[in-house]
Coordinates of C-alpha atoms in Angstrom, one line a residue:
M1 CA 15.2 11.5 1.3
T2 CA 13.6 13.6 -1.4
S3 CA 14.1 17.4 -1.6
F4 CA 10.6 17.8 -0.3
W5 CA 11.5 16.3 3.1
N6 CA 14.8 18.3 3.2
T7 CA 12.5 21.3 3.6
F8 CA 9.6 19.9 5.6
A9 CA 11.1 17.1 7.7
Q10 CA 10.8 19.0 11.0
P11 CA 7.6 20.4 12.4
A12 CA 7.4 24.1 12.7
N13 CA 5.5 23.9 16.0
T14 CA 4.4 21.3 18.4
L15 CA 1.4 21.0 20.7
A16 CA 1.7 21.4 24.4
A17 CA 2.1 17.9 26.0
Q18 CA -1.2 18.1 27.8
E19 CA -3.0 18.7 24.5
S20 CA -1.4 16.1 22.4
D21 CA -3.3 13.0 23.6
A22 CA -6.7 14.3 22.4
A23 CA -5.4 15.9 19.2
P24 CA -5.2 14.3 15.8
H25 CA -1.7 13.1 14.9
L26 CA 0.4 14.1 11.9
H27 CA 2.8 11.4 10.5
R28 CA 5.5 12.6 8.2
L29 CA 5.8 9.6 6.0
T30 CA 9.4 10.0 4.8
N31 CA 9.5 6.2 4.0
V32 CA 7.3 6.5 0.9
A33 CA 7.6 8.0 -2.5
L34 CA 5.4 9.2 -5.3
L35 CA 5.7 8.3 -8.9
E36 CA 3.9 10.3 -11.6
I37 CA 2.6 8.8 -14.8
K38 CA 1.2 11.3 -17.3
G39 CA 0.5 11.7 -20.9
P40 CA -2.1 10.9 -23.6
D41 CA -1.3 7.1 -23.4
A42 CA -1.0 6.9 -19.6
V43 CA -4.2 5.0 -19.1
K44 CA -3.5 2.6 -22.0
F45 CA 0.0 2.0 -20.7
M46 CA -1.1 1.3 -17.1
Q47 CA -4.0 -0.8 -18.2
G48 CA -1.5 -3.2 -19.7
Q49 CA 0.7 -3.3 -16.6
F50 CA -1.4 -3.1 -13.4
T51 CA -3.8 -5.4 -11.8
C52 CA -6.6 -2.9 -11.1
D53 CA -8.9 -1.4 -13.8
I54 CA -7.5 2.0 -14.5
Q55 CA -10.9 3.1 -15.9
D56 CA -12.2 3.0 -12.3
I57 CA -9.6 5.5 -11.1
T58 CA -11.1 9.0 -11.0
N59 CA -10.5 12.2 -9.0
N60 CA -12.9 10.7 -6.5
H61 CA -11.7 7.1 -6.3
S62 CA -8.3 5.6 -5.7
S63 CA -7.2 2.0 -5.6
L64 CA -4.6 -0.4 -4.4
A65 CA -2.9 -2.1 -7.4
A66 CA 0.1 -4.3 -8.1
C67 CA 2.5 -4.7 -11.0
C68 CA 3.7 -8.2 -11.8
T69 CA 6.3 -10.1 -13.8
P70 CA 5.1 -12.3 -16.7
K71 CA 5.1 -15.1 -14.0
G72 CA 2.6 -13.2 -11.9
R73 CA 5.0 -12.2 -9.1
M74 CA 4.7 -8.7 -7.8
V75 CA 7.5 -6.2 -8.3
A76 CA 5.5 -3.4 -6.6
L77 CA 2.3 -2.9 -4.6
F78 CA 1.0 0.7 -4.5
R79 CA -1.9 3.0 -4.2
I80 CA -2.9 4.9 -7.4
A81 CA -4.9 8.1 -7.6
Q82 CA -5.8 10.6 -10.3
A83 CA -4.3 14.0 -9.9
K84 CA -5.8 15.4 -13.1
P85 CA -6.8 14.1 -16.5
D86 CA -4.0 12.0 -18.0
C87 CA -2.0 12.4 -14.8
Y88 CA -1.8 9.7 -12.1
L89 CA 0.2 9.4 -8.9
L90 CA 1.4 6.1 -7.3
R91 CA 2.4 5.9 -3.7
L92 CA 4.8 3.1 -2.7
P93 CA 7.8 2.4 -0.4
L94 CA 10.8 4.6 -1.0
E95 CA 13.1 1.5 -1.1
V96 CA 11.4 0.1 -4.2
A97 CA 10.7 3.4 -6.1
Q98 CA 13.8 3.4 -8.2
S99 CA 13.6 -0.3 -9.2
F100 CA 9.9 0.1 -10.0
L101 CA 10.7 3.3 -12.1
A102 CA 13.3 1.3 -14.1
H103 CA 10.8 -1.6 -14.5
L104 CA 8.1 0.7 -15.9
N105 CA 10.5 2.5 -18.2
K106 CA 11.3 -0.8 -19.9
Y107 CA 7.6 -1.2 -20.9
K108 CA 6.6 2.3 -21.8
V109 CA 8.8 2.9 -24.9
F110 CA 5.9 2.6 -27.3
Y111 CA 3.5 4.8 -25.3
K112 CA 3.2 8.6 -25.2
C113 CA 3.6 9.0 -21.4
T114 CA 6.3 9.8 -18.9
V115 CA 7.1 8.1 -15.6
T116 CA 8.8 10.4 -13.0
L117 CA 9.9 10.1 -9.4
L118 CA 8.5 13.3 -7.8
E119 CA 11.1 15.1 -5.7
D120 CA 8.9 18.1 -4.8
W121 CA 5.9 16.0 -3.4
G122 CA 5.5 14.3 -0.1
V123 CA 3.0 12.2 1.8
I124 CA 1.7 12.8 5.3
G125 CA -0.7 10.7 7.3
L126 CA -3.4 12.2 9.6
S127 CA -5.0 10.0 12.2
G128 CA -7.5 10.6 15.0
D129 CA -10.2 13.2 15.2
L130 CA -10.0 14.7 11.7
D131 CA -13.1 16.8 12.1
V132 CA -11.1 19.3 14.2
L133 CA -8.8 20.2 11.2
P134 CA -10.6 23.3 9.7
A135 CA -8.2 23.5 6.7
L136 CA -9.1 20.0 5.5
S137 CA -12.1 18.6 7.3
S138 CA -14.6 19.6 4.7
T139 CA -12.7 17.9 1.9
I140 CA -11.6 14.7 3.7
P141 CA -13.2 11.7 2.0
T142 CA -15.3 9.5 4.3
S143 CA -15.4 6.1 2.6
A144 CA -12.5 3.6 2.0
D145 CA -10.5 4.3 -1.2
A146 CA -12.3 7.6 -1.8
S147 CA -10.1 10.5 -2.9
Q148 CA -10.4 14.2 -3.3
A149 CA -8.0 15.9 -5.8
S150 CA -7.3 19.6 -6.3
E151 CA -4.3 21.6 -7.4
G152 CA -1.2 20.3 -5.7
I153 CA -3.0 18.0 -3.2
L154 CA -4.8 14.7 -2.9
L155 CA -6.6 13.4 0.1
I156 CA -7.2 9.7 0.2
R157 CA -9.1 7.6 2.8
P158 CA -7.4 4.2 3.3
P159 CA -9.3 1.1 4.2
G160 CA -9.6 0.0 7.8
E161 CA -11.5 0.9 11.0
A162 CA -9.2 3.7 12.2
S163 CA -9.9 7.3 11.4
R164 CA -7.1 8.1 9.0
V165 CA -6.4 10.0 5.8
E166 CA -3.4 10.2 3.5
C167 CA -2.4 13.6 2.2
W168 CA -0.3 13.7 -0.9
L169 CA 0.9 17.3 -1.5
D170 CA 3.5 19.4 -3.3
S171 CA 5.8 21.9 -1.8
D172 CA 3.5 24.9 -2.4
Q173 CA 0.6 23.2 -0.6
A174 CA 2.9 22.0 2.2
S175 CA 4.1 25.6 2.8
K176 CA 0.5 26.6 3.3
L177 CA -0.8 23.7 5.3
L178 CA 1.9 22.2 7.4
P179 CA 2.4 25.1 9.8
D180 CA -1.3 25.1 10.8
L181 CA -1.4 21.3 10.9
D182 CA 1.7 21.2 13.1
N183 CA -0.1 23.5 15.5
Q184 CA -3.3 21.5 15.5
C185 CA -1.8 18.0 15.5
A186 CA 0.5 16.0 17.8
A187 CA 3.6 14.5 16.2
G188 CA 2.8 11.0 15.0
S189 CA 5.5 8.4 14.1
I190 CA 6.0 6.4 11.0
E191 CA 5.8 3.2 13.2
D192 CA 2.4 4.1 14.5
W193 CA 1.1 4.7 11.0
E194 CA 2.7 1.4 9.9
R195 CA 0.9 -0.4 12.7
Q196 CA -2.5 1.0 11.6
E197 CA -1.7 -0.1 8.0
I198 CA -0.9 -3.6 9.4
L199 CA -4.1 -3.8 11.5
S200 CA -6.0 -2.8 8.4
G201 CA -4.6 -5.8 6.7
L202 CA -2.7 -3.9 4.1
G203 CA 0.4 -5.7 2.8
E204 CA 3.4 -4.2 1.1
V205 CA 6.2 -5.2 -1.2
Y206 CA 9.8 -4.4 -0.1
P207 CA 13.2 -5.1 -1.7
E208 CA 13.4 -8.3 0.4
T209 CA 10.2 -9.7 -1.1
L210 CA 10.3 -8.5 -4.7
D211 CA 9.2 -11.2 -7.1
E212 CA 8.0 -13.3 -4.2
F213 CA 4.3 -13.1 -4.0
I214 CA 1.4 -13.3 -6.4
P215 CA -1.3 -10.7 -5.7
Q216 CA -3.8 -13.1 -4.1
M217 CA -1.2 -14.1 -1.6
L218 CA -1.5 -10.5 -0.2
N219 CA -5.3 -10.7 -0.2
L220 CA -5.5 -8.1 -3.0
Q221 CA -8.7 -9.7 -4.4
A222 CA -10.4 -8.8 -1.1
L223 CA -9.2 -5.2 -1.3
G224 CA -10.4 -4.2 -4.7
A225 CA -6.9 -4.2 -6.2
I226 CA -7.5 -6.9 -8.9
S227 CA -9.9 -6.7 -11.9
F228 CA -10.8 -10.0 -13.4
N229 CA -12.8 -8.4 -16.2
K230 CA -10.6 -5.7 -17.7
G231 CA -8.5 -7.9 -20.1
C232 CA -4.8 -8.6 -20.5
Y233 CA -1.9 -7.2 -18.4
T234 CA 1.5 -8.4 -17.6
G235 CA 1.1 -11.5 -15.4
Q236 CA -2.7 -11.6 -15.9
E237 CA -2.8 -15.2 -17.1
I238 CA -1.2 -16.5 -13.9
V239 CA -3.3 -14.3 -11.7
A240 CA -6.6 -15.3 -13.5
R241 CA -5.7 -19.0 -13.5
M242 CA -5.1 -18.9 -9.7
Q243 CA -8.5 -17.3 -9.3
Y244 CA -10.5 -19.7 -11.5
L245 CA -8.5 -22.8 -11.9
G246 CA -6.0 -23.1 -9.1
T247 CA -6.0 -23.6 -5.4
L248 CA -4.3 -20.8 -3.4
K249 CA -2.2 -22.6 -0.8
K250 CA -0.8 -19.5 0.8
R251 CA -2.3 -16.2 1.8
M252 CA -1.6 -13.3 4.2
F253 CA -2.5 -13.5 7.9
L254 CA -2.4 -11.0 10.7
L255 CA -0.3 -12.0 13.7
S256 CA 0.5 -10.7 17.1
S257 CA 4.3 -10.9 17.5
G258 CA 4.7 -9.5 21.1
T259 CA 7.9 -7.4 21.3
L260 CA 9.2 -8.7 18.0
V261 CA 9.4 -6.6 14.9
P262 CA 10.7 -9.0 12.2
A263 CA 12.0 -7.6 8.9
P264 CA 10.2 -8.3 5.6
G265 CA 11.2 -11.7 4.3
S266 CA 11.9 -13.2 7.7
A267 CA 10.9 -16.8 7.9
I268 CA 7.9 -18.1 9.9
T269 CA 8.1 -21.7 11.1
D270 CA 5.9 -24.3 12.8
E271 CA 6.9 -26.0 16.1
T272 CA 9.1 -28.5 14.3
G273 CA 11.1 -25.7 12.7
A274 CA 9.7 -26.3 9.2
R275 CA 9.4 -23.0 7.2
I276 CA 5.7 -22.3 6.4
G277 CA 5.8 -18.6 5.4
L278 CA 7.4 -15.2 5.2
V279 CA 6.9 -11.9 6.9
V280 CA 5.3 -9.1 4.8
R281 CA 5.6 -6.2 7.1
S282 CA 5.7 -5.6 10.9
A283 CA 5.4 -2.8 13.4
H284 CA 4.9 -2.4 17.2
G285 CA 4.3 -6.2 17.7
N286 CA 1.8 -6.7 14.9
T287 CA 2.9 -8.6 11.8
L288 CA 1.4 -9.5 8.4
A289 CA 2.8 -12.7 7.0
V290 CA 2.1 -15.0 4.0
L291 CA 1.6 -18.5 5.4
D292 CA 0.7 -21.9 4.2
K293 CA -3.1 -21.9 5.0
S294 CA -3.3 -25.4 6.5
A295 CA -0.3 -24.9 8.6
A296 CA -1.4 -21.5 9.9
M297 CA -4.6 -23.0 11.2
D298 CA -3.2 -26.2 12.7
K299 CA 0.4 -25.5 13.8
A300 CA 2.0 -23.4 16.5
L301 CA 3.7 -20.5 14.8
R302 CA 7.2 -19.2 15.5
L303 CA 9.6 -16.6 14.0
E304 CA 12.7 -18.5 12.8
E305 CA 15.0 -16.0 14.4
S306 CA 13.2 -16.2 17.7
P307 CA 11.7 -19.6 18.1
A308 CA 11.0 -19.3 21.8
T309 CA 8.3 -16.6 21.2
P310 CA 5.0 -17.8 20.0
L311 CA 3.0 -15.9 17.3
Q312 CA -0.8 -15.5 17.7
L313 CA -3.3 -15.4 14.9
L314 CA -5.5 -12.3 14.8
E315 CA -8.6 -11.7 12.8
L316 CA -8.3 -9.6 9.6
P317 CA -10.8 -6.7 9.2
Y318 CA -12.1 -8.0 5.9
A319 CA -13.4 -11.3 4.6
I320 CA -11.4 -13.6 2.3
E321 CA -13.2 -15.4 -0.4
E322 CA -11.2 -18.7 -0.6
V323 CA -9.9 -19.4 -4.1
S324 CA -10.4 -23.0 -5.2
N325 CA -10.6 -25.0 -8.4
T326 CA -14.4 -25.3 -8.1
K327 CA -14.7 -21.9 -9.7
K328 CA -15.8 -21.4 -13.3
K329 CA -13.2 -22.1 -16.0
L330 CA -11.6 -19.5 -18.2

């Protein structure tokens, strides 16, 4: 846990029980971290490492993005936003923050920029009726991936049907805002926020799945996280070939898993016990998993660790343009 959460982990106040159901919910996301990349070469450095087009990131627009190995396998999946000119923040799972920091430091030696794990920043999620939050409601973005940056705070609207906003803030802003937000919001759990992420079809990369998936397997081409026009970056050749010359045999599906909450990397099987995929993330009985496409449509799905419980396919909230070798050549 960062020094930020040592200070702000516990709410200063809580709503009365009878008020909490109708109130917006505040989720203290102690499971994520923020990296800062800043300096005159920050854009140039990131453009050569990340799947999104960094030129599209402004103080009003954020993006999902991935960082890959030369073989096109993801070592991190994150949301990136601009805090100020030549200064960008990346939000990703706490468990992979240190390994990703070490990965980036290997590549930045020839660039005038720094990569830092921010100890005095944190992330909260707000869900529900956001219009009743007077301190923030006028600045909360309304469209997916939109962001609003000011000194010490970024507000970001994630994709999905639910009314949600991510708030990235430093300790000074947290001291000003959190007491009021605690009074106006019910306490929300990390698990509830994770479920909304999953229902929005947003994958993640954890230590158990590092170097496992190419970006299209997690549907990133449908989420604006891959630019096929910006030029070269690490792993770009593999990602582009899959888009234009290959056939994507596996992609991410949304599943109902009943009472099961399988860990990332858990195996999914068909009714014969043959492995056909891996769990990406799971919460409250909803699971995202990368599956063999033909098997997912035709076979009965099971979790290997609990084969007696069937898994049901659910519809993702976005369309997937199927990748095939009928596309134009590079």
